[in-house]
Coordinates of C-alpha atoms in Angstrom, one line a residue:
M1 CA 89.3 11.8 169.5
S2 CA 86.4 13.8 168.0
R3 CA 83.6 14.8 170.4
A4 CA 81.0 13.8 167.7
P5 CA 80.5 10.2 168.8
G6 CA 79.8 11.2 172.4
F7 CA 77.5 14.0 171.2
L8 CA 75.6 11.6 169.1
A9 CA 75.3 9.0 171.8
I10 CA 73.7 11.6 174.1
M11 CA 71.3 12.6 171.2
F12 CA 70.4 9.0 170.6
V13 CA 69.4 8.5 174.3
L14 CA 67.3 11.7 174.2
L15 CA 65.6 10.9 171.0
C16 CA 64.7 7.4 172.1
A17 CA 63.3 8.8 175.3
A18 CA 61.2 11.2 173.4
L19 CA 59.9 8.9 170.7
P20 CA 57.4 6.8 172.6
A21 CA 55.4 10.0 173.4
C22 CA 55.0 10.4 169.6
A23 CA 53.8 6.8 169.0
A24 CA 50.2 7.9 168.3
Q25 CA 51.4 10.1 165.5
D26 CA 53.7 7.4 164.2
E27 CA 50.8 5.0 163.8
A28 CA 49.3 7.1 161.0
L29 CA 52.6 7.4 159.1
E30 CA 52.9 3.7 158.1
R31 CA 49.2 3.3 157.1
G32 CA 49.1 1.0 154.1
T33 CA 52.9 0.5 154.0
A34 CA 53.8 -1.5 157.1
I35 CA 52.3 -3.7 159.9
L36 CA 53.7 -2.7 163.3
D37 CA 50.8 -3.7 165.7
P38 CA 52.1 -6.2 168.3
A39 CA 48.9 -8.1 168.6
T40 CA 48.6 -8.6 164.9
L41 CA 52.3 -9.7 164.6
R42 CA 51.8 -12.2 167.4
K43 CA 48.9 -13.7 165.5
F44 CA 50.8 -13.8 162.2
D45 CA 53.9 -15.4 164.0
A46 CA 51.6 -18.2 165.2
G47 CA 50.4 -18.8 161.7
K48 CA 51.7 -18.9 158.1
F49 CA 54.3 -16.1 158.5
R50 CA 56.3 -17.9 161.2
L51 CA 59.9 -18.2 159.8
D52 CA 60.1 -22.0 159.8
R53 CA 56.7 -22.3 158.1
M54 CA 57.8 -19.9 155.3
L55 CA 61.1 -21.9 154.8
V56 CA 59.7 -25.4 155.3
P57 CA 56.0 -25.2 154.4
E58 CA 55.6 -29.0 154.3
R59 CA 56.6 -29.3 158.0
P60 CA 53.9 -29.9 160.6
A61 CA 53.0 -26.5 162.1
A62 CA 52.3 -27.3 165.7
T63 CA 55.5 -25.9 167.2
P64 CA 58.1 -23.5 165.9
L65 CA 61.6 -24.6 165.1
A66 CA 64.3 -23.4 167.5
N67 CA 67.4 -22.1 165.9
N68 CA 69.5 -25.3 166.3
E69 CA 66.9 -27.0 164.1
L70 CA 66.4 -24.0 161.8
F71 CA 70.1 -23.8 160.8
A72 CA 70.2 -27.6 160.3
I73 CA 67.7 -27.2 157.4
P74 CA 69.8 -27.8 154.2
S75 CA 68.7 -24.4 152.7
M76 CA 70.0 -22.6 155.8
T77 CA 73.4 -24.3 156.3
P78 CA 75.1 -21.9 153.9
L79 CA 74.0 -19.0 156.1
R80 CA 75.7 -20.6 159.1
Q81 CA 78.9 -21.3 157.2
A82 CA 79.1 -17.8 155.8
I83 CA 78.3 -16.1 159.2
D84 CA 80.9 -18.3 161.0
G85 CA 83.5 -17.3 158.3
E86 CA 82.7 -13.6 158.9
F87 CA 83.2 -14.0 162.6
D88 CA 86.6 -15.6 162.1
R89 CA 87.7 -12.9 159.7
Y90 CA 86.4 -10.1 162.0
V91 CA 88.4 -11.5 165.0
A92 CA 91.5 -11.9 162.9
R93 CA 91.3 -8.3 161.6
H94 CA 90.8 -7.0 165.1
R95 CA 93.8 -8.9 166.5
A96 CA 95.9 -7.5 163.6
S97 CA 94.8 -3.9 163.9
L98 CA 94.1 -3.6 167.6
P99 CA 96.5 -6.1 169.3
K100 CA 96.4 -4.4 172.6
E101 CA 92.6 -4.5 172.9
T102 CA 91.2 -8.0 173.8
I103 CA 88.2 -9.5 172.0
G104 CA 85.9 -12.4 173.1
V105 CA 82.5 -13.3 174.5
G106 CA 81.8 -11.7 177.9
A107 CA 82.2 -8.5 179.8
G108 CA 85.9 -9.2 180.6
F109 CA 87.0 -8.3 177.1
D110 CA 87.6 -4.8 175.6
F111 CA 85.6 -5.8 172.6
Q112 CA 82.7 -8.0 173.6
L113 CA 81.9 -10.4 170.8
F114 CA 78.4 -11.6 170.2
D115 CA 78.0 -15.2 171.4
R116 CA 77.2 -16.9 168.2
A117 CA 76.3 -20.1 170.1
L118 CA 73.0 -18.2 170.9
L119 CA 72.3 -17.9 167.1
Y120 CA 72.4 -21.7 166.8
S121 CA 70.8 -22.5 170.1
A122 CA 67.8 -24.6 171.1
D123 CA 66.9 -21.7 173.4
T124 CA 66.4 -19.1 170.6
R125 CA 64.3 -18.5 167.5
F126 CA 63.5 -15.7 165.1
V127 CA 60.2 -13.9 166.1
L128 CA 58.2 -11.9 163.6
A129 CA 58.8 -8.2 164.4
G130 CA 57.2 -6.4 161.4
I131 CA 55.9 -6.7 157.8
I132 CA 57.0 -4.0 155.5
N133 CA 55.7 -3.1 152.0
R134 CA 58.5 -2.1 149.7
M135 CA 56.6 -1.6 146.5
D136 CA 58.6 1.6 146.3
R137 CA 61.3 -0.7 144.9
T138 CA 59.2 -1.8 142.0
Y139 CA 61.9 -0.2 139.7
V140 CA 64.3 -2.9 140.9
A141 CA 61.9 -5.8 140.1
E142 CA 59.0 -4.6 138.0
A143 CA 57.6 -8.1 137.2
G144 CA 57.4 -8.9 140.9
C145 CA 55.9 -5.5 141.8
G146 CA 58.7 -4.7 144.2
E147 CA 59.1 -6.5 147.6
I148 CA 57.4 -7.4 150.8
R149 CA 59.7 -7.9 153.8
L150 CA 59.1 -10.1 156.8
I151 CA 61.4 -8.9 159.5
Y152 CA 62.3 -11.3 162.4
R153 CA 64.2 -10.6 165.6
L154 CA 66.4 -13.1 167.3
T155 CA 64.8 -13.9 170.6
R156 CA 65.4 -16.2 173.6
I157 CA 62.5 -18.6 174.1
N158 CA 63.7 -20.3 177.3
K159 CA 64.7 -17.8 179.9
A160 CA 65.9 -19.0 183.3
A161 CA 63.6 -18.2 186.3
G162 CA 64.4 -14.7 187.7
D163 CA 66.2 -13.6 184.6
D164 CA 65.0 -10.0 184.0
A165 CA 67.1 -9.4 180.9
S166 CA 65.1 -8.8 177.7
P167 CA 64.7 -12.0 175.7
R168 CA 65.6 -10.1 172.5
L169 CA 69.1 -10.4 171.1
P170 CA 70.9 -8.0 168.7
M171 CA 70.1 -9.6 165.4
T172 CA 67.4 -9.2 162.7
L173 CA 66.7 -11.5 159.8
N174 CA 64.8 -10.0 156.8
L175 CA 63.0 -12.5 154.6
V176 CA 62.6 -10.5 151.3
L177 CA 59.7 -11.7 149.2
K178 CA 58.5 -10.8 145.7
T179 CA 55.3 -8.9 146.1
K180 CA 53.8 -10.9 143.2
A181 CA 54.8 -14.5 142.7
E182 CA 55.9 -15.6 139.2
G183 CA 52.9 -16.2 137.0
A184 CA 50.3 -14.7 139.4
A185 CA 47.4 -13.2 137.5
I186 CA 47.2 -9.9 139.4
T187 CA 48.4 -6.4 138.6
C188 CA 50.7 -4.2 140.7
A189 CA 47.9 -1.6 140.8
E190 CA 45.5 -4.1 142.4
I191 CA 48.1 -5.2 145.0
A192 CA 48.8 -1.5 145.9
R193 CA 45.1 -0.9 146.2
R194 CA 44.7 -3.8 148.7
W195 CA 47.6 -2.6 150.8
L196 CA 46.3 1.0 151.0
A197 CA 42.7 -0.3 151.8
A198 CA 43.6 -2.8 154.5
S199 CA 43.7 -1.7 158.1
T200 CA 42.9 -4.7 160.4
A201 CA 44.5 -8.1 160.9
G202 CA 41.4 -9.8 159.3
A203 CA 41.7 -7.5 156.2
W204 CA 45.4 -8.2 155.8
T205 CA 45.0 -12.0 155.5
A206 CA 41.4 -12.4 154.3
N207 CA 40.7 -13.9 150.9
G208 CA 41.6 -11.0 148.7
G209 CA 43.7 -9.2 151.3
P210 CA 47.2 -8.1 150.5
L211 CA 48.9 -10.9 152.6
D212 CA 46.8 -13.5 151.0
L213 CA 49.2 -13.2 148.0
I214 CA 52.3 -14.0 150.1
G215 CA 53.8 -17.5 150.6
P216 CA 57.0 -19.5 150.3
E217 CA 56.8 -19.2 146.5
N218 CA 57.5 -15.5 146.8
I219 CA 60.9 -15.9 148.6
G220 CA 63.8 -14.0 147.0
R221 CA 66.5 -13.6 149.6
I222 CA 67.5 -13.3 153.2
E223 CA 69.2 -10.2 154.6
T224 CA 70.9 -10.4 158.1
N225 CA 72.0 -7.6 160.5
L226 CA 73.9 -8.8 163.5
Q227 CA 75.6 -6.7 166.2
I228 CA 78.9 -8.6 166.0
A229 CA 80.8 -6.7 168.8
H230 CA 80.4 -4.0 171.3
A231 CA 83.2 -1.9 173.0
P232 CA 82.0 0.0 176.1
K233 CA 83.4 3.5 176.7
S234 CA 86.9 3.2 178.3
A235 CA 89.9 5.3 179.0
V236 CA 91.2 4.8 175.5
R237 CA 88.0 5.1 173.4
D238 CA 84.4 6.2 173.2
F239 CA 81.9 3.3 173.1
R240 CA 81.7 1.6 169.7
T241 CA 79.4 -1.0 168.2
D242 CA 80.0 -3.0 165.0
Y243 CA 77.2 -4.5 162.9
L244 CA 77.7 -7.3 160.4
L245 CA 75.5 -7.0 157.3
K246 CA 75.0 -10.0 154.9
V247 CA 72.7 -11.0 152.0
F248 CA 71.8 -14.5 150.8
R249 CA 69.9 -15.1 147.5
Y250 CA 67.5 -18.0 147.2
D251 CA 68.1 -20.4 144.3
R252 CA 64.8 -22.0 143.6
N253 CA 66.3 -24.6 141.3
I254 CA 68.3 -26.2 144.2
S255 CA 66.2 -24.8 147.1
M256 CA 69.3 -23.2 148.7
F257 CA 70.4 -19.8 149.9
A258 CA 73.8 -18.6 148.9
E259 CA 75.7 -15.5 150.0
A260 CA 75.5 -12.7 147.4
P261 CA 76.8 -9.2 146.7
M262 CA 75.0 -6.6 148.7
E263 CA 73.0 -4.0 146.6
N264 CA 75.1 -0.9 146.1
Q265 CA 77.6 -1.9 148.9
I266 CA 80.7 -0.5 147.2
D267 CA 83.8 -2.6 147.9
R268 CA 86.0 0.3 149.0
A269 CA 89.1 -1.8 149.7
R270 CA 89.0 -3.6 146.4
L271 CA 88.4 -0.5 144.4
L272 CA 91.2 1.5 146.0
A273 CA 93.6 -1.4 145.5
D274 CA 92.9 -2.0 141.8
D275 CA 93.6 1.0 139.4
G276 CA 91.8 -0.7 136.5
L277 CA 88.7 -1.3 138.5
K278 CA 88.9 2.2 139.9
R279 CA 89.0 3.8 136.4
E280 CA 86.1 1.6 135.2
F281 CA 83.9 2.5 138.2
K282 CA 84.7 6.2 137.8
A283 CA 83.8 6.2 134.1
W284 CA 80.6 4.2 134.7
L285 CA 79.3 6.3 137.6
L286 CA 80.0 9.7 136.0
D287 CA 78.2 8.8 132.8
P288 CA 75.3 11.3 132.7
A289 CA 72.6 8.6 132.6
N290 CA 74.1 6.8 135.6
L291 CA 74.7 10.0 137.4
A292 CA 71.0 10.9 137.1
A293 CA 69.9 7.6 138.6
F294 CA 72.5 8.0 141.3
D295 CA 71.1 11.4 142.1
R296 CA 67.6 10.0 142.3
G297 CA 68.6 7.1 144.5
T298 CA 67.5 4.5 142.0
L299 CA 70.9 3.5 140.7
L300 CA 71.9 -0.2 140.7
I301 CA 75.6 -0.6 140.8
P302 CA 77.0 -3.6 138.8
E303 CA 78.0 -6.5 141.1
K304 CA 81.6 -6.4 139.9
F305 CA 82.1 -3.3 142.1
L306 CA 80.3 -4.7 145.2
A307 CA 81.1 -6.5 148.4
N308 CA 79.5 -9.6 149.9
A309 CA 79.6 -8.3 153.5
A310 CA 79.9 -5.1 155.4
I311 CA 80.8 -4.1 158.9
A312 CA 79.0 -0.9 159.9
P313 CA 80.7 0.7 162.9
T314 CA 78.7 3.1 165.0
P315 CA 78.3 5.8 166.2
V316 CA 79.7 7.8 163.3
G317 CA 80.3 11.6 163.4
F318 CA 79.4 14.0 160.7
D319 CA 83.0 14.8 159.7
P320 CA 84.8 12.6 157.2
S321 CA 85.9 9.4 158.8
D322 CA 87.2 6.0 157.8
L323 CA 84.2 4.5 159.6
E324 CA 82.1 5.7 156.6
P325 CA 81.9 3.3 153.6
E326 CA 82.8 5.9 151.0
F327 CA 85.8 7.3 152.9
G328 CA 88.8 7.7 150.5
L329 CA 86.7 7.3 147.4
V330 CA 86.4 11.1 146.9
Q331 CA 89.6 13.2 147.1
G332 CA 92.8 12.3 148.8
E333 CA 95.7 10.3 147.5
G334 CA 94.6 7.3 145.4
A335 CA 90.9 8.4 145.4
V336 CA 88.6 7.2 142.7
F337 CA 87.0 10.7 142.2
G338 CA 88.5 14.2 142.5
E339 CA 86.5 17.3 143.0
A340 CA 87.3 18.4 139.5
D341 CA 85.9 15.1 138.1
V342 CA 82.6 15.6 140.0
V343 CA 82.3 19.3 139.0
A344 CA 82.9 18.4 135.3
A345 CA 80.4 15.5 135.4
L346 CA 77.7 17.8 137.0
R347 CA 78.3 20.4 134.3
K348 CA 78.1 17.8 131.6
A349 CA 74.9 16.4 132.9
A350 CA 73.3 19.9 133.1
E351 CA 74.4 20.7 129.6
G352 CA 72.7 17.5 128.5
G353 CA 69.4 18.5 130.0
V354 CA 69.7 16.3 133.2
K355 CA 67.9 18.0 136.1
L356 CA 69.5 16.8 139.3
Q357 CA 67.4 16.8 142.5
N358 CA 69.9 16.2 145.3
I359 CA 73.5 16.2 144.0
R360 CA 74.5 19.8 143.3
S361 CA 78.0 19.8 144.6
P362 CA 81.0 17.5 145.2
A363 CA 79.9 17.3 148.9
G364 CA 76.4 16.2 147.7
F365 CA 78.1 13.6 145.5
E366 CA 80.1 12.3 148.4
R367 CA 77.1 12.1 150.7
R368 CA 75.1 10.2 148.1
L369 CA 78.0 7.8 147.6
N370 CA 77.9 7.1 151.3
D371 CA 74.1 6.7 151.8
V372 CA 73.5 4.6 148.7
T373 CA 75.4 1.8 150.4
C374 CA 73.8 -0.6 152.9
S375 CA 76.2 0.3 155.7
G376 CA 76.1 4.1 155.0
C377 CA 72.3 4.1 155.1
H378 CA 72.6 1.9 158.2
Q379 CA 74.7 4.7 159.9
T380 CA 72.1 7.4 159.2
R381 CA 71.8 10.0 161.9
G382 CA 75.2 8.7 163.0
I383 CA 73.7 6.1 165.3
G384 CA 73.3 2.9 163.3
G385 CA 71.8 -0.1 165.0
F386 CA 68.6 -1.5 163.5
H387 CA 66.3 0.8 161.5
F388 CA 63.5 -1.6 162.2
P389 CA 63.8 -3.5 165.5
G390 CA 60.0 -3.9 165.8
V391 CA 58.0 -3.8 169.0
D392 CA 58.7 -6.6 171.5
W393 CA 55.3 -8.3 171.8
M394 CA 56.8 -11.1 173.9
E395 CA 57.5 -8.8 176.9
D396 CA 54.8 -7.5 179.2
K397 CA 56.9 -4.3 180.0
P398 CA 59.4 -3.9 177.2
S399 CA 62.1 -1.2 177.4
N400 CA 61.9 2.1 175.5
M401 CA 64.1 0.6 172.8
A402 CA 61.6 -2.2 172.2
V403 CA 58.5 0.1 172.4
V404 CA 59.8 2.2 169.5
P405 CA 59.3 0.0 166.4
A406 CA 61.6 1.8 164.0
S407 CA 64.1 4.6 163.6
P408 CA 63.2 8.2 162.6
H409 CA 64.8 7.3 159.2
F410 CA 62.1 4.6 158.7
F411 CA 59.2 6.8 159.7
G412 CA 60.5 9.7 157.7
D413 CA 60.3 7.6 154.5
Q414 CA 56.7 6.6 154.8
V415 CA 55.3 9.6 153.1
R416 CA 57.3 8.9 150.0
R417 CA 56.4 5.2 150.1
R418 CA 52.7 5.9 150.4
D419 CA 52.9 8.3 147.5
I420 CA 54.4 5.6 145.3
L421 CA 51.8 3.1 146.3
A422 CA 49.0 5.6 145.4
S423 CA 50.6 6.2 142.0
L424 CA 50.7 2.4 141.3
R425 CA 47.2 2.0 142.5
D426 CA 45.9 4.8 140.2
G427 CA 47.8 3.6 137.2
K428 CA 50.2 6.6 137.2
S429 CA 53.9 6.5 136.5
P430 CA 55.5 6.6 140.0
D431 CA 58.3 8.9 141.0
Y432 CA 60.7 6.4 142.6
S433 CA 63.3 9.0 143.6
R434 CA 64.4 9.6 147.1
G435 CA 66.3 12.3 148.9
F436 CA 69.3 11.8 151.1
A437 CA 68.9 9.3 153.9
N438 CA 69.3 12.1 156.5
R439 CA 66.4 14.2 155.2
P440 CA 63.0 12.7 154.1
Q441 CA 61.5 13.5 150.8
L442 CA 58.2 15.3 151.6
R443 CA 56.3 14.9 148.3
G444 CA 54.3 18.1 149.1
S445 CA 53.0 16.7 152.4
T446 CA 53.0 18.6 155.7
E447 CA 52.8 15.4 157.9
L448 CA 56.4 15.6 158.9
A449 CA 56.6 19.4 159.5
G450 CA 58.1 20.2 162.9
S451 CA 59.0 16.6 163.6
N452 CA 62.4 15.1 164.3
Y453 CA 62.0 13.3 161.0
S454 CA 62.2 16.5 159.0
D455 CA 62.9 20.0 160.5
G456 CA 61.9 19.7 164.2
W457 CA 64.0 19.1 167.3
G458 CA 66.7 16.6 166.7
A459 CA 66.3 16.6 162.9
H460 CA 69.3 16.8 160.6
C461 CA 70.1 20.2 159.2
Y462 CA 72.8 22.3 157.5
A463 CA 74.2 25.3 159.4
Q464 CA 73.7 28.2 157.1
G465 CA 76.6 30.7 156.7
K466 CA 77.0 34.2 155.4
P467 CA 77.0 35.1 152.7
A468 CA 74.3 32.8 151.5
A469 CA 76.2 32.2 148.2
G470 CA 78.7 30.2 150.3
N471 CA 76.2 27.6 151.4
D472 CA 76.5 24.2 149.8
A473 CA 73.9 23.9 147.1
S474 CA 73.2 20.2 148.0
F475 CA 72.1 21.0 151.6
R476 CA 71.0 24.6 151.8
D477 CA 67.4 23.6 152.0
W478 CA 68.1 21.5 155.2
I479 CA 66.7 24.2 157.5
C480 CA 65.0 24.0 160.9
A481 CA 61.5 24.9 162.0
E482 CA 60.8 28.3 163.5
G483 CA 62.3 28.6 167.0
L484 CA 65.1 26.1 166.3
S485 CA 68.6 26.6 165.0
C486 CA 71.0 24.3 163.3
Q487 CA 74.0 23.4 165.4
A488 CA 76.8 21.7 163.6
A489 CA 77.9 18.5 165.2
G490 CA 81.4 18.2 163.8
K491 CA 84.6 20.2 163.4
V492 CA 84.5 20.3 159.6
S493 CA 81.1 19.5 158.4
R494 CA 78.3 22.0 158.7
I495 CA 75.7 19.3 159.0
G496 CA 74.2 19.0 162.5
M497 CA 70.9 18.9 164.4
C498 CA 68.0 21.3 165.1
F499 CA 68.0 22.5 168.7
V500 CA 66.3 25.3 170.6
K501 CA 68.0 28.6 169.6
S502 CA 68.9 29.6 173.2
R503 CA 71.3 26.6 173.5

């Protein structure tokens, strides 16, 4: 077995231990783009942004709905049915592929399954963990000015006396809202101005504040992220954790959620099994216009090529692995794309005047094919988990994992998001492009210099070789700050992490 997962696990612990010391710096990064303050979130969760009040606004607001009641709401029953179905399929796949490794709820099993009874329990509910501005996605929904996301964490609300375990459970629910409700008489520029100007809880929700525009009428979909199973390290394997990702669109005509294809989550198994679909996808993606959008990170893949669910296994090494969603799509027997196909497409795009920002090689094409998917982005930095767990405002002394509100991937993207908000505010045409998920797009800013988000200790990098001409054009700018060197983390890939040179 590769040493990469164990290496990444160690790095994960070290990075998490270091992050709280940087919290003061992090507070500035999300200004105008996210609400992370625990006291503010506690106040909002007690008011209009509590999940049941968003889903059932006509209900009396005195007490929150526990999850046994929440999932009995007609609009939410399709979520329960779909999630139950995914659990059944996951267990069946496990028993077929790993018959010698037991699976079930509890520490006595090799694979410890999430106890879904907790999801539908009278002792749990979803607690508001963060509010995120995603107007950087206005290119997806221009009429709605992008999205605002209310992120909730599954939490136990009735702990037994003496129970010292964290009340938080490994699931997040993301209520995705249109930034501007249909028919609202306000411009995207004015909404962006309000977000960038607000800084206090009162300013967020006051008449004319950015959150004053948000209500049940803005609901677009629900996204769920659930740690479906965990396998501790054993004599036969390194530790492994699997996450189930799902999306449910809201149909306003019937007031119901229904499972839907996940944005850009390529259905690898279906593509590789269908030669006709494989040829169609290849021709579509390598078209110069689509390749340009793919390079910029703004491509929207047609739903015929997408999956309705994804399992994201973690940790994932930097070398090619069947744990990655794009594995087998580029090169190898039966692949959708060969190296010659990609080289020819890049040449054709260049001859047509397309200037590519990120994809300058087959390896860059393969990495973008991975990180454009939900599960590939989820596995960024090889760790996975939740990019936004939020601070645990229900605990007096939360653990390090709950103190850190978000991943380095999340904080590293804030410069780009703020830049887009400023462009919208100023009436300029925004640059919606993004870099690879592993390395943030700096937009000329020096805020991330020397940090683990960009080129500091623990940041992702590319081990430079000699001669320089042999370095991959897609990653040769992934260097480390002075005093650090890039140490490759795999046996094949030259992508690794920045560490002190003496190590």
